[in-house]
XYZ file of C-alpha atoms in Angstrom:
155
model
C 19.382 80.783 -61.038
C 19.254 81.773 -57.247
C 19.253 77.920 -56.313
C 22.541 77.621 -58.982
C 24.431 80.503 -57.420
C 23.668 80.099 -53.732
C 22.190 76.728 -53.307
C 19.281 75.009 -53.567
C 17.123 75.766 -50.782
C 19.460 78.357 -48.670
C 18.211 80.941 -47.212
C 21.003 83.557 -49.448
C 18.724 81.731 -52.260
C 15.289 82.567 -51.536
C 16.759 86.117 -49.913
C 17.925 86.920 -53.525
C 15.582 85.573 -55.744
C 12.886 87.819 -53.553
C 14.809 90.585 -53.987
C 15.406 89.781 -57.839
C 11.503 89.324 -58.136
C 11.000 93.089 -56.575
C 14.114 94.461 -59.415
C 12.268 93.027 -62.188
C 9.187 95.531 -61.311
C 11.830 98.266 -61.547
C 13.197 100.073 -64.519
C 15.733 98.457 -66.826
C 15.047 95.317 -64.198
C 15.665 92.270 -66.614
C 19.192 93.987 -66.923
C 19.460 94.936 -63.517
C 18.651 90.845 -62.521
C 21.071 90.037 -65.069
C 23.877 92.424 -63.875
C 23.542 90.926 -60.234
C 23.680 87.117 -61.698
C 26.744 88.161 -63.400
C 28.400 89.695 -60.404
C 27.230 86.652 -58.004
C 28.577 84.707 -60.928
C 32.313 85.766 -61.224
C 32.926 84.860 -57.371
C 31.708 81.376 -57.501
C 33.447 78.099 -59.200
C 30.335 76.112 -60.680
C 30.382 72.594 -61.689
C 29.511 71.980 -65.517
C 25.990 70.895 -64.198
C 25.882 74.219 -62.872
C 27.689 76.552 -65.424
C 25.145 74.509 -67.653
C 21.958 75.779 -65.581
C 22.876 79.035 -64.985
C 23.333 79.632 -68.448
C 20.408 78.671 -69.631
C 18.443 80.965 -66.703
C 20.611 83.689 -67.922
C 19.647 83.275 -71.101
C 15.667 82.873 -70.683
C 15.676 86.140 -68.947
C 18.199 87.879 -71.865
C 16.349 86.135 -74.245
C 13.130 87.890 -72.939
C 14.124 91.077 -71.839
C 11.856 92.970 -74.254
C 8.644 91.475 -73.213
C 9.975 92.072 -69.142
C 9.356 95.530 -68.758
C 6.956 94.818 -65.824
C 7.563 98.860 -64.650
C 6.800 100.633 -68.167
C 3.415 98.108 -68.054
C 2.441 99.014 -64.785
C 2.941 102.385 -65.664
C 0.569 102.014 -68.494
C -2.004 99.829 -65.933
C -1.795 96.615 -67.849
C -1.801 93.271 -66.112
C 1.785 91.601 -65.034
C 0.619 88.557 -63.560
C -1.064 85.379 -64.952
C -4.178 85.787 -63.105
C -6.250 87.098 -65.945
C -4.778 84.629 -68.431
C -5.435 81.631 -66.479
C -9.267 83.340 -65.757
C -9.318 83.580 -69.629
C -8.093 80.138 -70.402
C -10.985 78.557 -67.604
C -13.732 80.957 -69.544
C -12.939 79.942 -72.545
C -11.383 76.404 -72.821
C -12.109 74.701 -70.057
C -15.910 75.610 -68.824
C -16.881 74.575 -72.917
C -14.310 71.724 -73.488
C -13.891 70.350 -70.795
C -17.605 69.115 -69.805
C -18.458 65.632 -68.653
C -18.016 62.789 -71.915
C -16.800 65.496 -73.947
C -14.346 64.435 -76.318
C -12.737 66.544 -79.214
C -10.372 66.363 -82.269
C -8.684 69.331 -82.863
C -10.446 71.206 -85.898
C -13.740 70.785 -84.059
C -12.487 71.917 -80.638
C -10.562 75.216 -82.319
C -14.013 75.785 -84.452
C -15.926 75.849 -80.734
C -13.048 78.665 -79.152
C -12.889 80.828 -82.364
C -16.606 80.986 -81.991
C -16.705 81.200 -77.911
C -13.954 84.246 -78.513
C -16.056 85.963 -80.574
C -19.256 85.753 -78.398
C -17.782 87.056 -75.207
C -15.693 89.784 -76.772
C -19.141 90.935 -77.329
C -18.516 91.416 -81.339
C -20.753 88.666 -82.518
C -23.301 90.752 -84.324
C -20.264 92.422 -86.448
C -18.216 89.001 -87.249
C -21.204 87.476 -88.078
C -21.850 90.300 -90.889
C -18.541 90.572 -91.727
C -19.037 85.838 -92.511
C -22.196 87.047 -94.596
C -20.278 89.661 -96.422
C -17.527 87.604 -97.526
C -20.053 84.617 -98.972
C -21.439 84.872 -102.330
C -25.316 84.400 -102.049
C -25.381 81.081 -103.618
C -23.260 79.949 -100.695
C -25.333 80.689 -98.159
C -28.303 79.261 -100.345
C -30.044 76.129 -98.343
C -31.940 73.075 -100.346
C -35.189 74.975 -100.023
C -34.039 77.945 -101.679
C -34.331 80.240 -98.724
C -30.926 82.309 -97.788
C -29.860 80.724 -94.386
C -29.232 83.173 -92.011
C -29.649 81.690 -88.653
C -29.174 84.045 -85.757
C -28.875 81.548 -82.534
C -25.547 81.792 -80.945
C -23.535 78.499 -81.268
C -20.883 79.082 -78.722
């Protein structure tokens, strides 16, 4: 939006869109952002290329107002950035998926992460009662005739 309004690569642009990036962390800031787009907005003529991009920054940010309230979150001392998401992505998907010659279809792959989730949330030992609750005994039966309940980890 700051690159629409002022220019792509001024200095007015990366001044603002700083100073945008420091409102959001304040209260109400989606709608404070918003309020200064629209007043940077009404002074400019914008080509239909433009009018066309702005709009649709103007709208991602309306759009997702209710999940922006970066200052009531801090407040509360939960994460804003993507730092812990991306660590969770790596931890999960990637250091299991992603080995050498490893190559997965999907239902396989999303068996593997339900699994690896459970394991280092640390609630393996109750999911895994909770699967033997839910199974009649003659499902868990194996050809011997021995109840299979196998205790090694598989993610």
């Amino acid at each position: 939006m700051a690159g629409v309004l002022f220019g792509e690569k001024s200095q007015e642009a990366k001044s603002w869109a700083r100073k945008m990036g420091g409102l959001l962390k304040k209260p109400n800031g989606p709608f404070r952002v918003l309020h200064s787009a629209a007043a940077f907005r009404a002074g400019r003529q914008l080509s239909s290329a433009k009018q066309k991009a702005y709009r649709q920054a103007y709208n991602y940010i309306r759009e997702r107002t209710e999940w922006m309230q970066y200052h009531d979150y801090k407040r509360q001392h939960l994460p804003i950035g993507s730092g812990i998401t991306e660590a969770a992505c790596k931890t999960i998907f990637t250091q299991r998926l992603k080995l050498s010659g490893m190559r997965w279809k999907k239902a396989g792959a999303q068996v593997i992460l339900d699994l690896r989730v459970v394991l280092l949330s640390g609630i393996w030992e109750q999911v895994y009662r909770h699967v033997l609750m839910t199974y009649s005994y003659t499902q868990l039966r194996i050809p011997g005739g021995e109840v299979e309940m196998p205790m090694q980890m598989a993610a």
